[in-house]
XYZ file of C-alpha atoms in Angstrom:
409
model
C -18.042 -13.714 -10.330
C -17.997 -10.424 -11.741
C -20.241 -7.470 -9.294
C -23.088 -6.324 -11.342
C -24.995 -4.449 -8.176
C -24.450 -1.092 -7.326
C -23.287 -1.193 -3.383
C -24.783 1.021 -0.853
C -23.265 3.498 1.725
C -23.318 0.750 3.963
C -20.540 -1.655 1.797
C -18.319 0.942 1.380
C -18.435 2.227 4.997
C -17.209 -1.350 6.105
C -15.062 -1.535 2.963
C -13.256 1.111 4.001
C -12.513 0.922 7.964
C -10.988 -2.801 6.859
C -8.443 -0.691 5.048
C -7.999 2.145 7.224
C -7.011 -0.654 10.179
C -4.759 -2.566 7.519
C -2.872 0.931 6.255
C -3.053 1.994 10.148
C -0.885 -0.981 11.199
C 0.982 -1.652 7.936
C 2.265 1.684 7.679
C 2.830 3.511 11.224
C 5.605 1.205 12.079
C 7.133 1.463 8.801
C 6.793 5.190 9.214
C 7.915 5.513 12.620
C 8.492 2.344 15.206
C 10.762 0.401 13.361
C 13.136 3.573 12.751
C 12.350 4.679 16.559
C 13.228 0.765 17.048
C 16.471 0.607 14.956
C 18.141 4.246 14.968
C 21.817 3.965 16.349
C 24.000 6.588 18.033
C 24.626 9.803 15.349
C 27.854 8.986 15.035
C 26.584 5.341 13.740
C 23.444 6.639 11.959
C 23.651 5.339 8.813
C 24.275 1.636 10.212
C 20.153 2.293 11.309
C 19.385 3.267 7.842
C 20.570 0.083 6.272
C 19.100 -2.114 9.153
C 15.829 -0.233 8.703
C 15.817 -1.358 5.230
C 16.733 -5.073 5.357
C 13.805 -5.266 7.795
C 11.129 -3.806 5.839
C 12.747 -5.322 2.862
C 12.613 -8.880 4.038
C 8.925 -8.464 5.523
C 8.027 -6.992 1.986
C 9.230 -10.319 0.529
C 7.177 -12.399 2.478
C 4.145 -10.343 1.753
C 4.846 -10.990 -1.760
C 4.674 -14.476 -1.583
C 1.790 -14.582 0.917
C -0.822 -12.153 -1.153
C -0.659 -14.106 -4.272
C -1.003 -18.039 -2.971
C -3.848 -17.077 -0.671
C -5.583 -15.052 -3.360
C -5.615 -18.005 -5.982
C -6.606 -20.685 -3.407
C -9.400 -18.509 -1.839
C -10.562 -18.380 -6.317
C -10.781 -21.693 -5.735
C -12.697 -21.651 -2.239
C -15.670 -23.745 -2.235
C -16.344 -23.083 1.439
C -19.922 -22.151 2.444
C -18.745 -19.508 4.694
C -17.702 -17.375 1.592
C -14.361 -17.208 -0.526
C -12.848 -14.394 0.774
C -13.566 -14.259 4.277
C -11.806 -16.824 6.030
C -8.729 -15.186 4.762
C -9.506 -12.111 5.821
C -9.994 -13.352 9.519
C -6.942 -15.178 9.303
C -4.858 -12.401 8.156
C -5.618 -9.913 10.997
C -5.319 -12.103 13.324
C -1.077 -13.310 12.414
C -1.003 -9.740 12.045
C -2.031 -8.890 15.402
C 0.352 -11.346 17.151
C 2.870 -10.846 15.221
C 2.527 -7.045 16.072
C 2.384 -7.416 19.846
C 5.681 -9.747 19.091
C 7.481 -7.164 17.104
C 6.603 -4.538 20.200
C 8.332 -7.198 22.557
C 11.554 -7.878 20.095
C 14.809 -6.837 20.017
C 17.577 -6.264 18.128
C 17.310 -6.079 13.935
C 17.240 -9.948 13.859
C 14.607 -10.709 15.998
C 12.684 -7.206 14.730
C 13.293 -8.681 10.944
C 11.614 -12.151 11.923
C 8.743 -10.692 13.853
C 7.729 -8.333 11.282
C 8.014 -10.817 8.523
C 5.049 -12.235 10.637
C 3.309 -9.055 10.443
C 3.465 -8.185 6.457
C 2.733 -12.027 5.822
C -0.722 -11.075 7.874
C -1.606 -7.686 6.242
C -0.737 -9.226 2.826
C -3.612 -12.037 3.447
C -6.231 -9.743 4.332
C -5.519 -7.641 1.887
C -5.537 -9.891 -0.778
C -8.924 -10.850 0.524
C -10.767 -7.605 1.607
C -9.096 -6.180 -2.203
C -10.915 -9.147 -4.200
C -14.091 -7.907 -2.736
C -13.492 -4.800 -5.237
C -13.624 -7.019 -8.431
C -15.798 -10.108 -6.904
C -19.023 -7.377 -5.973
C -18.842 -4.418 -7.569
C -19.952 -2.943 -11.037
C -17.065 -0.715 -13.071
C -18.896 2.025 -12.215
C -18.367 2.278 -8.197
C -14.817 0.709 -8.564
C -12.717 3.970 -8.309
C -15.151 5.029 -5.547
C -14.052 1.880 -4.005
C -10.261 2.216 -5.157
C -10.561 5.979 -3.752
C -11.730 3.927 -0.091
C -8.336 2.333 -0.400
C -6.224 5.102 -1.451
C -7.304 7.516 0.542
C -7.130 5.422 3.871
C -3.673 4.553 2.997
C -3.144 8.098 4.167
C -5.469 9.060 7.030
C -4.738 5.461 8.292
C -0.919 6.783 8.538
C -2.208 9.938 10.432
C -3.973 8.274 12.883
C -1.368 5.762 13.788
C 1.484 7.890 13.921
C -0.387 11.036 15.571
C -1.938 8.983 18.728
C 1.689 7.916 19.013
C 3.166 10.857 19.329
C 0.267 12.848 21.000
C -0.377 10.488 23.420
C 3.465 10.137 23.855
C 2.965 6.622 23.744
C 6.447 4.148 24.100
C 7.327 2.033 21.162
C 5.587 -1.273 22.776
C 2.476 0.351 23.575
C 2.254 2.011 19.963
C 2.641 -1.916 18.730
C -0.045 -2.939 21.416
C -2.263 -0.173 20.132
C -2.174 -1.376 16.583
C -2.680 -5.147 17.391
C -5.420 -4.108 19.083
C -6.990 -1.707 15.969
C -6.038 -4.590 13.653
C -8.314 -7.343 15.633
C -10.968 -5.470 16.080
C -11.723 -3.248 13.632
C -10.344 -6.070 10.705
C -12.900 -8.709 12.246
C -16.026 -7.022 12.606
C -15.868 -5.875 9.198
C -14.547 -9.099 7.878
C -17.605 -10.686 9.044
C -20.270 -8.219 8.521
C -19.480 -7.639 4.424
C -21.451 -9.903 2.553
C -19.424 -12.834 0.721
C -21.633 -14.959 -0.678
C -20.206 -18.572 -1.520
C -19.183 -19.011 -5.258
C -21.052 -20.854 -7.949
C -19.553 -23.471 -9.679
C -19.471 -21.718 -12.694
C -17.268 -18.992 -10.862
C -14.348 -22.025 -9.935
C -11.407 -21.547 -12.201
C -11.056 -25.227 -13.664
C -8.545 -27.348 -11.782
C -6.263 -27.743 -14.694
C -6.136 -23.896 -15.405
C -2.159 -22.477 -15.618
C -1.246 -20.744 -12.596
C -0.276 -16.801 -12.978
C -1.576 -16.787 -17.094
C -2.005 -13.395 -16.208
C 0.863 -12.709 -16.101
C 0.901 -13.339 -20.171
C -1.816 -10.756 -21.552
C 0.378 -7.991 -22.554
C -1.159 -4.703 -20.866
C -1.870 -6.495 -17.426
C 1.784 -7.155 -17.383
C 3.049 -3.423 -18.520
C -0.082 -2.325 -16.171
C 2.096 -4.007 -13.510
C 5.644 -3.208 -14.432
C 4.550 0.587 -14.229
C 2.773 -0.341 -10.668
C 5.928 -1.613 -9.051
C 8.052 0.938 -10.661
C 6.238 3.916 -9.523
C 5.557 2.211 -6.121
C 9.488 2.015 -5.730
C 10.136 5.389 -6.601
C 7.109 6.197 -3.437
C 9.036 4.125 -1.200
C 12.300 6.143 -1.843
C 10.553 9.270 -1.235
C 8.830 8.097 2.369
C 10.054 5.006 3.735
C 13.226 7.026 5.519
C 11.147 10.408 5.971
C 12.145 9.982 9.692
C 15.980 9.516 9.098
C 15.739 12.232 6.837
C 14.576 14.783 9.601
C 17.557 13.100 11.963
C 20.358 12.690 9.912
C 19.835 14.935 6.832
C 18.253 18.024 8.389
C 19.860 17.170 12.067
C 16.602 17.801 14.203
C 16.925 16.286 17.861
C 14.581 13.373 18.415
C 11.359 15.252 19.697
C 11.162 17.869 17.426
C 11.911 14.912 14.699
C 8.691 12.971 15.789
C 6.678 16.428 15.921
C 7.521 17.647 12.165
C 7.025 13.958 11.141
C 3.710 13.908 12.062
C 3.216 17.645 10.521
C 4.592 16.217 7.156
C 2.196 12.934 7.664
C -0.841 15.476 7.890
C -0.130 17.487 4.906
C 0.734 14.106 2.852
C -2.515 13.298 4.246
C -4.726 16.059 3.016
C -3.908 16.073 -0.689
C -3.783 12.035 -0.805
C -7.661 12.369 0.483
C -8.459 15.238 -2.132
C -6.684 13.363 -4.861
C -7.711 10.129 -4.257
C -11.517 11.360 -3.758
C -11.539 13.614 -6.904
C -9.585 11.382 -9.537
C -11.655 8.509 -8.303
C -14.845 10.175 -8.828
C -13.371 11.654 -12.117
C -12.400 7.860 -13.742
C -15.592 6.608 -12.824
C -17.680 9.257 -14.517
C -15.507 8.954 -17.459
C -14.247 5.273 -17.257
C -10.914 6.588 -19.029
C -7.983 5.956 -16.336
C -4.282 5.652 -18.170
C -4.357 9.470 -18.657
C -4.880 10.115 -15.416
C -2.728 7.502 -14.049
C 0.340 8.554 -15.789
C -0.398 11.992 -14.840
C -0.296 10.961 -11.280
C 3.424 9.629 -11.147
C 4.473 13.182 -12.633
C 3.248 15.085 -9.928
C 4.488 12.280 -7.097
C 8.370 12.676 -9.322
C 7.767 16.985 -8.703
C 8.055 16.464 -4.915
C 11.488 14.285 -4.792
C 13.396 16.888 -7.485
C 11.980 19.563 -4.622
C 13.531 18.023 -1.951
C 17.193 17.669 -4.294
C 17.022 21.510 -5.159
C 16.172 23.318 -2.227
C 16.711 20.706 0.811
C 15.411 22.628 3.856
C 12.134 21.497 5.674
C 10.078 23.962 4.440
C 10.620 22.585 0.900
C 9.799 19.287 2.602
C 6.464 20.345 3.535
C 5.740 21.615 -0.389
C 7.208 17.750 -1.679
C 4.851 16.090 0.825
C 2.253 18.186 -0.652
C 2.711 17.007 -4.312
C 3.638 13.482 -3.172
C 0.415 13.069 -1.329
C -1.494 14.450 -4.876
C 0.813 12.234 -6.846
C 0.327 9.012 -5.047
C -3.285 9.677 -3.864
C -4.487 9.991 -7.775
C -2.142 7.296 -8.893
C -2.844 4.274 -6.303
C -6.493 5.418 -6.286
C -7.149 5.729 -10.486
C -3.463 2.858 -10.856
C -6.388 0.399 -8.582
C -9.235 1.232 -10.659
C -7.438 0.528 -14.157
C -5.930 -2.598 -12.869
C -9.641 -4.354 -12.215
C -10.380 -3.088 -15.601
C -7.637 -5.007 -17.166
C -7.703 -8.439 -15.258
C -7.595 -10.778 -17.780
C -10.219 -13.796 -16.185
C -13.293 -13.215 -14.147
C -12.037 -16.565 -12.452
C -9.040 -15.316 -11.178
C -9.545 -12.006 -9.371
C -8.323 -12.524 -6.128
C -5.095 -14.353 -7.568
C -4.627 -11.861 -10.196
C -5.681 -8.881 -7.547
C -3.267 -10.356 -5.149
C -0.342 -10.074 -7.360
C -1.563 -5.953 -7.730
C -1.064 -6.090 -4.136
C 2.386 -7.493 -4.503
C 3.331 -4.621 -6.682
C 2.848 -2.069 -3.617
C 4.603 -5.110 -1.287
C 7.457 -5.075 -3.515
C 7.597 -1.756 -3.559
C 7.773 -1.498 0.346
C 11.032 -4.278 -0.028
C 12.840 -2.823 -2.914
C 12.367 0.976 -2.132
C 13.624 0.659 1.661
C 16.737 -1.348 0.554
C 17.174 0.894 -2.143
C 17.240 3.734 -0.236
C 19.684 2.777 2.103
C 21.782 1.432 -0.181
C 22.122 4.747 -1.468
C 22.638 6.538 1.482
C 25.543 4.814 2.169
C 26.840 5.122 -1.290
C 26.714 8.977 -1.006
C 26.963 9.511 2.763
C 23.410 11.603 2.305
C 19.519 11.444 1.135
C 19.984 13.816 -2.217
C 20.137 10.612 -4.266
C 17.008 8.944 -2.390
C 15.191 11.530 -3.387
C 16.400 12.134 -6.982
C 15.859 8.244 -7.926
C 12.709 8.625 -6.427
C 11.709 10.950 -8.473
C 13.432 9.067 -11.729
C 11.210 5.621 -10.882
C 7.956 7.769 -10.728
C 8.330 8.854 -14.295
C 9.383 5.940 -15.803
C 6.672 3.949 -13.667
C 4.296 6.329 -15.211
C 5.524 5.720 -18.643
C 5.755 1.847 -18.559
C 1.654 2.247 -17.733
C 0.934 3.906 -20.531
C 2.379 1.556 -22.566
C -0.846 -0.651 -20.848
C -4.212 -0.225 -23.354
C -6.821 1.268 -22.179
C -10.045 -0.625 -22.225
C -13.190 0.498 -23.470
C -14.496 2.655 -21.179
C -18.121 1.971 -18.904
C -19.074 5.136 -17.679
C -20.999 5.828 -14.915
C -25.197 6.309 -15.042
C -26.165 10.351 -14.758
């Protein structure tokens, strides 16, 4: 079931508050609880680095089996109450106990088990509420719709991490808060987009090969690139917070304060990039260019950081990260519906898109602290960071560009 139907103000409204509560959630402990949760003593630090990482890293694991087994059983839905939604209810729901669970826990054992819960959650909704791009909408309005998600990646980090620290809110209320964004704002718009049950002719046959996606040449270089340059974004964010403890030695509160200020200025230029390349690929329907051009800027901001490591050059990396990433997972989105292979298989082949930005969030972490241990510092973080982004970037373009639909004047 391929969208031929232009979508109103009204779709894309919904469309996008699902994924401003999933980034919310997904990405304001990653950015800030789980460190505030983990850190050790300074003489210790780096032993809260590499816990850090082995959480996020093992969550990111279980998203990436999660996203792709419920996306190619919900292909396969025949349920009258629609294909995708189900899973979406379900997902923000284990998400939201899992997060009030994770507020409660303990210790990087217990931590690591509860927020394997919570990634296993946001991975099934977004699987679902993502298949909605390719199961309802034309070419035309899918970087509009690939802009929604890129862009509220962003603002959705913003909003969680700034009503934390304005509200001086303690690390279980900041998980009650987002448990609480998660089941409300992911089930009302769950139910109130449309999601029509499928037609027969829409069923991938019974006997089709799992993953034959995975085969057609570009959608697997298309992908390769993805997780690359998702790794090397990981590196350059996941241990912003440790950075502004350990590397730049800021106390604790002032720490939080110019991690917020870094959040909002990553923020900005994700929403201006993410709005104006997404307009930009839909008008001209040509989206390799401008993805590959993407991962160059996002590599500018990590060889910033290694040259001149102060905060103020922080501020100017965040700045070209946020343009980097905000054109590349908005226009990256946009090229990857236009290269799924089979109609039949969105939401299976969507899902394992997802797992390229899941993986990401499990390799990148580990990575990072891996590194940091290696060299007692952040200066190679940052300088592989910036490394993965290009060749990311490169591997994509090695992905053919499909003939282009541009949108009606």
């Amino acid at each position: 079931m391929t969208g031929t139907t232009r979508r109103g103000a009204g779709w894309m409204t919904l469309f996008t508050l699902a994924w401003l509560a999933i980034w919310t959630v997904q990405l304001t402990p990653v950015q800030l609880l789980l460190p505030l949760q983990l850190d050790t003593p300074q003489d210790d630090w780096i032993r809260g680095v590499v816990s850090s990482g082995l959480v996020l890293g093992v969550g990111g694991l279980a998203g990436i089996v999660a996203g792709p087994l419920v996306g190619a059983i919900s292909d396969r839905s025949r349920s009258t109450r629609g294909r995708r939604r189900p899973w979406a209810l379900v997902g923000v729901w284990i998400a939201a106990v899992f997060l009030v669970l994770t507020g409660f826990a303990d210790g990087p054992w217990l931590v690591g088990a509860c927020w394997v819960g919570v990634s296993i959650g946001v991975s099934v909704a977004s699987a679902a509420f993502t298949a909605l791009i390719a199961d309802q909408l034309p070419p035309s309005q899918r970087g509009a719709a690939s802009s929604a998600v890129g862009s509220s990646q962003a603002v959705g980090i913003v909003m969680g991490v700034g009503l934390v620290v304005l509200l001086g809110l303690s690390v279980l209320a900041g998980y009650l808060l987002l448990a609480a964004v998660i089941a409300v704002v992911g089930t009302v718009t769950a139910l109130l987009l449309p999601d029509p049950p499928a037609a027969a002719s829409d069923l991938p046959p019974r006997t089709r090969v799992r993953l034959a996606s995975l085969r057609d040449r570009d959608f697997a270089w298309m992908l390769s690139g993805r997780l690359v340059a998702n790794i090397g974004n990981a590196l350059g964010t996941a241990l912003f917070l440790f950075f502004l403890l350990h590397g730049l030695n800021q106390p604790h509160a002032q720490a939080q304060d110019n991690l917020l200020l870094l959040i909002v200025v990553y923020t900005v230029f994700v929403v201006i990039a993410s709005v104006f390349t997404g307009i930009l690929s839909d008008r001209t329907g040509r989206r390799r260019g401008l993805t590959v051009a993407a991962t160059f800027v996002q590599a500018a901001s990590g060889v910033a950081i290694v040259v001149v490591p102060t905060f103020e050059m922080t501020m100017v990396a965040a700045a070209l990260m946020g343009l980097g990433y905000g054109a590349f997972s908005t226009v990256g989105l946009a090229f990857a519906t236009d290269l799924l292979p089979d109609e039949q298989d969105h939401a299976q082949d969507l899902g394992i898109v997802n797992v390229t930005a899941a993986l990401g969030q499990l390799i990148g972490p580990m990575l990072g602290a891996a590194l940091v241990a290696l060299v007692g510092g952040f200066w190679l973080v940052f300088l592989m960071a910036a490394v993965l982004s290009v060749a990311g970037g490169l591997m994509t373009g090695l992905a053919r560009q499909p003939e282009p639909v541009p949108a009606p004047h």
